[in-house]
Amino acid sequence: LILTPQNMLKQSTLYFVKISGGAIWDETNYLPSIYRSPDLSEYYYSFVTIDDIPPEIQTDELTPIHQSINILKNTPIIITFNEPIQIKNHHNIRLKEFDTDIPINITSTIIEENKLHIIANNGMTSEMKYYVEITADAIQDKANNPNLYAGPDGVGLTKTEYEFTVIDYIPPVIN
């Protein structure tokens, strides 16, 4: 017996199949691995679909937005994914200076459901352009699927996909 659903099944979801008594017969009148109601009027089969879909970065929901200017030096960077995530390797989440590719210290990386918050240690430098680099093995979903958003070099976000510039916050000096 093969049942084909009319619509795609959702991932990580418990489903039940209910078969009315007498709808299916075998030689022994018994359907193995299927629960029968006490009066044999119904049969039930349950299963859970797997989650095999990796998390993806929602590039239209980056904070600050791509190519933003005049960002405050202590602005948290928020990367939004399409599903709840967890950090697999925090060393592969980097905030870097755009022109030099030098990583700057990150105070913390915090996960809030499907959002990755990156906070720079001591803020970011005045008028400096930055980008975020996330490799494919840095993030995974709750089913341990790795971050799919990785190009051929294995890097998720790159400097051409997500960069922003900090505001000039150093006051002028009068001589």
PDB file of C-alpha atoms in Angstrom:
ATOM      1  CA  LEU A   1       0.000   0.000   0.000  1.00  0.00           C
ATOM      2  CA  ILE A   2       1.493   3.350  -1.021  1.00  0.00           C
ATOM      3  CA  LEU A   3      -0.102   6.587   0.106  1.00  0.00           C
ATOM      4  CA  THR A   4       0.906   9.731  -1.781  1.00  0.00           C
ATOM      5  CA  PRO A   5       0.006  13.038  -0.126  1.00  0.00           C
ATOM      6  CA  GLN A   6      -1.490  15.767  -2.292  1.00  0.00           C
ATOM      7  CA  ASN A   7       0.746  18.416  -0.691  1.00  0.00           C
ATOM      8  CA  MET A   8       4.354  18.398   0.498  1.00  0.00           C
ATOM      9  CA  LEU A   9       4.710  17.256   4.093  1.00  0.00           C
ATOM     10  CA  LYS A  10       6.256  19.701   6.558  1.00  0.00           C
ATOM     11  CA  GLN A  11       9.630  18.837   8.013  1.00  0.00           C
ATOM     12  CA  SER A  12       9.894  17.588  11.615  1.00  0.00           C
ATOM     13  CA  THR A  13       6.149  17.039  11.859  1.00  0.00           C
ATOM     14  CA  LEU A  14       4.170  14.169  13.374  1.00  0.00           C
ATOM     15  CA  TYR A  15       1.564  12.745  10.997  1.00  0.00           C
ATOM     16  CA  PHE A  16      -1.172  10.155  11.486  1.00  0.00           C
ATOM     17  CA  VAL A  17      -2.783   7.960   8.869  1.00  0.00           C
ATOM     18  CA  LYS A  18      -6.260   6.696   9.721  1.00  0.00           C
ATOM     19  CA  ILE A  19      -7.652   3.735   7.787  1.00  0.00           C
ATOM     20  CA  SER A  20     -11.220   2.637   8.303  1.00  0.00           C
ATOM     21  CA  GLY A  21     -11.695  -0.993   9.322  1.00  0.00           C
ATOM     22  CA  GLY A  22     -12.334  -3.262   6.350  1.00  0.00           C
ATOM     23  CA  ALA A  23     -10.656  -0.885   3.867  1.00  0.00           C
ATOM     24  CA  ILE A  24      -7.552  -3.079   3.604  1.00  0.00           C
ATOM     25  CA  TRP A  25      -7.310  -6.823   4.036  1.00  0.00           C
ATOM     26  CA  ASP A  26      -4.377  -9.203   4.009  1.00  0.00           C
ATOM     27  CA  GLU A  27      -4.368 -12.973   4.282  1.00  0.00           C
ATOM     28  CA  THR A  28      -4.370 -12.867   8.086  1.00  0.00           C
ATOM     29  CA  ASN A  29      -6.624  -9.815   8.514  1.00  0.00           C
ATOM     30  CA  TYR A  30      -3.756  -8.196  10.385  1.00  0.00           C
ATOM     31  CA  LEU A  31      -1.780  -5.083   9.522  1.00  0.00           C
ATOM     32  CA  PRO A  32       1.600  -5.218  11.315  1.00  0.00           C
ATOM     33  CA  SER A  33       3.063  -2.076  12.946  1.00  0.00           C
ATOM     34  CA  ILE A  34      -0.313  -0.366  12.783  1.00  0.00           C
ATOM     35  CA  TYR A  35      -2.322   0.371  15.905  1.00  0.00           C
ATOM     36  CA  ARG A  36      -5.876  -0.994  15.837  1.00  0.00           C
ATOM     37  CA  SER A  37      -8.741   0.504  17.752  1.00  0.00           C
ATOM     38  CA  PRO A  38     -10.227  -1.901  20.343  1.00  0.00           C
ATOM     39  CA  ASP A  39     -13.329  -2.542  18.229  1.00  0.00           C
ATOM     40  CA  LEU A  40     -11.203  -3.014  15.046  1.00  0.00           C
ATOM     41  CA  SER A  41     -13.173  -0.258  13.315  1.00  0.00           C
ATOM     42  CA  GLU A  42     -10.087   1.875  12.603  1.00  0.00           C
ATOM     43  CA  TYR A  43      -6.379   1.459  12.055  1.00  0.00           C
ATOM     44  CA  TYR A  44      -3.769   4.124  12.803  1.00  0.00           C
ATOM     45  CA  TYR A  45      -0.227   4.596  11.620  1.00  0.00           C
ATOM     46  CA  SER A  46       1.989   7.478  12.720  1.00  0.00           C
ATOM     47  CA  PHE A  47       5.364   8.798  11.610  1.00  0.00           C
ATOM     48  CA  VAL A  48       7.532  11.895  11.917  1.00  0.00           C
ATOM     49  CA  THR A  49       9.080  13.533   8.891  1.00  0.00           C
ATOM     50  CA  ILE A  50      12.765  14.375   9.090  1.00  0.00           C
ATOM     51  CA  ASP A  51      14.365  17.796   8.829  1.00  0.00           C
ATOM     52  CA  ASP A  52      16.963  17.543   6.091  1.00  0.00           C
ATOM     53  CA  ILE A  53      16.773  21.147   4.930  1.00  0.00           C
ATOM     54  CA  PRO A  54      19.766  23.275   5.966  1.00  0.00           C
ATOM     55  CA  PRO A  55      19.277  26.769   7.406  1.00  0.00           C
ATOM     56  CA  GLU A  56      19.651  29.645   4.980  1.00  0.00           C
ATOM     57  CA  ILE A  57      20.627  33.254   5.601  1.00  0.00           C
ATOM     58  CA  GLN A  58      17.835  35.669   4.745  1.00  0.00           C
ATOM     59  CA  THR A  59      19.919  38.277   2.920  1.00  0.00           C
ATOM     60  CA  ASP A  60      16.974  40.673   2.804  1.00  0.00           C
ATOM     61  CA  GLU A  61      16.801  40.685   6.629  1.00  0.00           C
ATOM     62  CA  LEU A  62      20.382  41.642   7.568  1.00  0.00           C
ATOM     63  CA  THR A  63      20.884  44.323  10.230  1.00  0.00           C
ATOM     64  CA  PRO A  64      22.420  46.705   9.412  1.00  0.00           C
ATOM     65  CA  ILE A  65      21.356  46.311   5.805  1.00  0.00           C
ATOM     66  CA  HIS A  66      23.939  45.568   3.121  1.00  0.00           C
ATOM     67  CA  GLN A  67      25.991  48.643   2.124  1.00  0.00           C
ATOM     68  CA  SER A  68      24.629  50.770   4.965  1.00  0.00           C
ATOM     69  CA  ILE A  69      26.611  53.848   5.957  1.00  0.00           C
ATOM     70  CA  ASN A  70      26.728  55.867   9.184  1.00  0.00           C
ATOM     71  CA  ILE A  71      26.206  52.846  11.446  1.00  0.00           C
ATOM     72  CA  LEU A  72      26.780  53.512  15.145  1.00  0.00           C
ATOM     73  CA  LYS A  73      29.960  51.895  16.491  1.00  0.00           C
ATOM     74  CA  ASN A  74      28.140  49.655  18.998  1.00  0.00           C
ATOM     75  CA  THR A  75      25.362  48.559  16.649  1.00  0.00           C
ATOM     76  CA  PRO A  76      24.698  44.833  17.048  1.00  0.00           C
ATOM     77  CA  ILE A  77      24.915  42.921  13.802  1.00  0.00           C
ATOM     78  CA  ILE A  78      21.940  40.619  13.275  1.00  0.00           C
ATOM     79  CA  ILE A  79      21.945  37.811  10.716  1.00  0.00           C
ATOM     80  CA  THR A  80      18.504  36.243  10.213  1.00  0.00           C
ATOM     81  CA  PHE A  81      18.042  32.641   9.078  1.00  0.00           C
ATOM     82  CA  ASN A  82      14.922  30.939   7.742  1.00  0.00           C
ATOM     83  CA  GLU A  83      14.639  28.644  10.806  1.00  0.00           C
ATOM     84  CA  PRO A  84      15.924  28.345  14.405  1.00  0.00           C
ATOM     85  CA  ILE A  85      19.688  27.858  14.531  1.00  0.00           C
ATOM     86  CA  GLN A  86      22.527  26.989  16.881  1.00  0.00           C
ATOM     87  CA  ILE A  87      26.229  27.765  16.761  1.00  0.00           C
ATOM     88  CA  LYS A  88      28.360  24.838  15.662  1.00  0.00           C
ATOM     89  CA  ASN A  89      31.725  26.613  15.528  1.00  0.00           C
ATOM     90  CA  HIS A  90      31.827  30.191  16.846  1.00  0.00           C
ATOM     91  CA  HIS A  91      35.414  30.659  15.591  1.00  0.00           C
ATOM     92  CA  ASN A  92      34.070  30.652  12.036  1.00  0.00           C
ATOM     93  CA  ILE A  93      31.849  33.675  12.603  1.00  0.00           C
ATOM     94  CA  ARG A  94      34.019  36.712  11.960  1.00  0.00           C
ATOM     95  CA  LEU A  95      33.656  40.465  11.740  1.00  0.00           C
ATOM     96  CA  LYS A  96      36.429  41.841   9.501  1.00  0.00           C
ATOM     97  CA  GLU A  97      37.729  45.175   8.299  1.00  0.00           C
ATOM     98  CA  PHE A  98      36.773  45.447   4.647  1.00  0.00           C
ATOM     99  CA  ASP A  99      40.033  46.795   3.208  1.00  0.00           C
ATOM    100  CA  THR A 100      42.497  44.705   5.218  1.00  0.00           C
ATOM    101  CA  ASP A 101      40.495  41.510   5.934  1.00  0.00           C
ATOM    102  CA  ILE A 102      41.737  41.762   9.529  1.00  0.00           C
ATOM    103  CA  PRO A 103      39.261  40.222  11.970  1.00  0.00           C
ATOM    104  CA  ILE A 104      38.211  42.310  14.953  1.00  0.00           C
ATOM    105  CA  ASN A 105      37.364  40.895  18.354  1.00  0.00           C
ATOM    106  CA  ILE A 106      33.794  39.867  18.894  1.00  0.00           C
ATOM    107  CA  THR A 107      32.484  40.224  22.452  1.00  0.00           C
ATOM    108  CA  SER A 108      29.697  37.750  21.935  1.00  0.00           C
ATOM    109  CA  THR A 109      27.620  35.815  19.476  1.00  0.00           C
ATOM    110  CA  ILE A 110      24.097  35.242  20.719  1.00  0.00           C
ATOM    111  CA  ILE A 111      21.412  33.061  19.199  1.00  0.00           C
ATOM    112  CA  GLU A 112      17.794  34.142  19.507  1.00  0.00           C
ATOM    113  CA  GLU A 113      15.670  31.541  17.690  1.00  0.00           C
ATOM    114  CA  ASN A 114      16.569  32.202  14.034  1.00  0.00           C
ATOM    115  CA  LYS A 115      18.735  35.286  14.620  1.00  0.00           C
ATOM    116  CA  LEU A 116      22.488  35.437  15.145  1.00  0.00           C
ATOM    117  CA  HIS A 117      23.556  38.556  17.073  1.00  0.00           C
ATOM    118  CA  ILE A 118      27.201  39.615  16.728  1.00  0.00           C
ATOM    119  CA  ILE A 119      28.556  42.244  19.109  1.00  0.00           C
ATOM    120  CA  ALA A 120      31.978  43.801  18.497  1.00  0.00           C
ATOM    121  CA  ASN A 121      34.392  44.136  21.405  1.00  0.00           C
ATOM    122  CA  ASN A 122      34.929  47.877  22.165  1.00  0.00           C
ATOM    123  CA  GLY A 123      32.780  48.839  19.202  1.00  0.00           C
ATOM    124  CA  MET A 124      33.896  49.422  15.655  1.00  0.00           C
ATOM    125  CA  THR A 125      36.314  52.069  14.380  1.00  0.00           C
ATOM    126  CA  SER A 126      35.082  55.422  13.084  1.00  0.00           C
ATOM    127  CA  GLU A 127      34.490  55.574   9.311  1.00  0.00           C
ATOM    128  CA  MET A 128      35.671  51.966   8.884  1.00  0.00           C
ATOM    129  CA  LYS A 129      33.961  49.603   6.469  1.00  0.00           C
ATOM    130  CA  TYR A 130      33.270  46.090   7.798  1.00  0.00           C
ATOM    131  CA  TYR A 131      31.929  42.780   6.558  1.00  0.00           C
ATOM    132  CA  VAL A 132      30.769  39.568   8.205  1.00  0.00           C
ATOM    133  CA  GLU A 133      32.207  36.197   7.244  1.00  0.00           C
ATOM    134  CA  ILE A 134      30.322  33.027   8.184  1.00  0.00           C
ATOM    135  CA  THR A 135      31.674  29.698   6.959  1.00  0.00           C
ATOM    136  CA  ALA A 136      29.417  26.764   6.142  1.00  0.00           C
ATOM    137  CA  ASP A 137      30.386  24.900   9.334  1.00  0.00           C
ATOM    138  CA  ALA A 138      29.702  27.810  11.712  1.00  0.00           C
ATOM    139  CA  ILE A 139      25.914  27.489  12.001  1.00  0.00           C
ATOM    140  CA  GLN A 140      23.499  24.580  11.973  1.00  0.00           C
ATOM    141  CA  ASP A 141      19.810  24.102  12.566  1.00  0.00           C
ATOM    142  CA  LYS A 142      18.270  22.133  15.446  1.00  0.00           C
ATOM    143  CA  ALA A 143      18.481  18.933  13.340  1.00  0.00           C
ATOM    144  CA  ASN A 144      22.253  19.515  12.867  1.00  0.00           C
ATOM    145  CA  ASN A 145      21.955  20.445   9.187  1.00  0.00           C
ATOM    146  CA  PRO A 146      24.864  22.814   8.365  1.00  0.00           C
ATOM    147  CA  ASN A 147      24.399  26.319   7.012  1.00  0.00           C
ATOM    148  CA  LEU A 148      23.657  25.896   3.310  1.00  0.00           C
ATOM    149  CA  TYR A 149      24.596  29.460   2.462  1.00  0.00           C
ATOM    150  CA  ALA A 150      28.159  28.794   1.400  1.00  0.00           C
ATOM    151  CA  GLY A 151      29.763  29.503  -1.916  1.00  0.00           C
ATOM    152  CA  PRO A 152      32.331  27.363  -3.700  1.00  0.00           C
ATOM    153  CA  ASP A 153      35.045  28.512  -1.296  1.00  0.00           C
ATOM    154  CA  GLY A 154      33.027  27.275   1.719  1.00  0.00           C
ATOM    155  CA  VAL A 155      32.294  30.779   2.990  1.00  0.00           C
ATOM    156  CA  GLY A 156      28.723  31.760   3.815  1.00  0.00           C
ATOM    157  CA  LEU A 157      28.645  35.521   3.815  1.00  0.00           C
ATOM    158  CA  THR A 158      31.453  37.360   2.084  1.00  0.00           C
ATOM    159  CA  LYS A 159      32.549  40.956   1.768  1.00  0.00           C
ATOM    160  CA  THR A 160      30.713  41.370  -1.534  1.00  0.00           C
ATOM    161  CA  GLU A 161      27.434  40.132  -0.058  1.00  0.00           C
ATOM    162  CA  TYR A 162      27.310  41.977   3.257  1.00  0.00           C
ATOM    163  CA  GLU A 163      29.238  45.102   4.189  1.00  0.00           C
ATOM    164  CA  PHE A 164      28.535  48.319   6.037  1.00  0.00           C
ATOM    165  CA  THR A 165      30.364  51.455   7.186  1.00  0.00           C
ATOM    166  CA  VAL A 166      30.540  52.978  10.689  1.00  0.00           C
ATOM    167  CA  ILE A 167      29.670  56.642  11.191  1.00  0.00           C
ATOM    168  CA  ASP A 168      32.373  59.258  11.759  1.00  0.00           C
ATOM    169  CA  TYR A 169      32.113  59.582  15.522  1.00  0.00           C
ATOM    170  CA  ILE A 170      35.446  61.314  16.228  1.00  0.00           C
ATOM    171  CA  PRO A 171      34.885  65.014  16.858  1.00  0.00           C
ATOM    172  CA  PRO A 172      37.013  67.450  14.874  1.00  0.00           C
ATOM    173  CA  VAL A 173      40.070  68.909  16.547  1.00  0.00           C
ATOM    174  CA  ILE A 174      40.631  72.658  16.424  1.00  0.00           C
ATOM    175  CA  ASN A 175      44.299  73.656  16.233  1.00  0.00           C
TER     176      ASN A 175
END
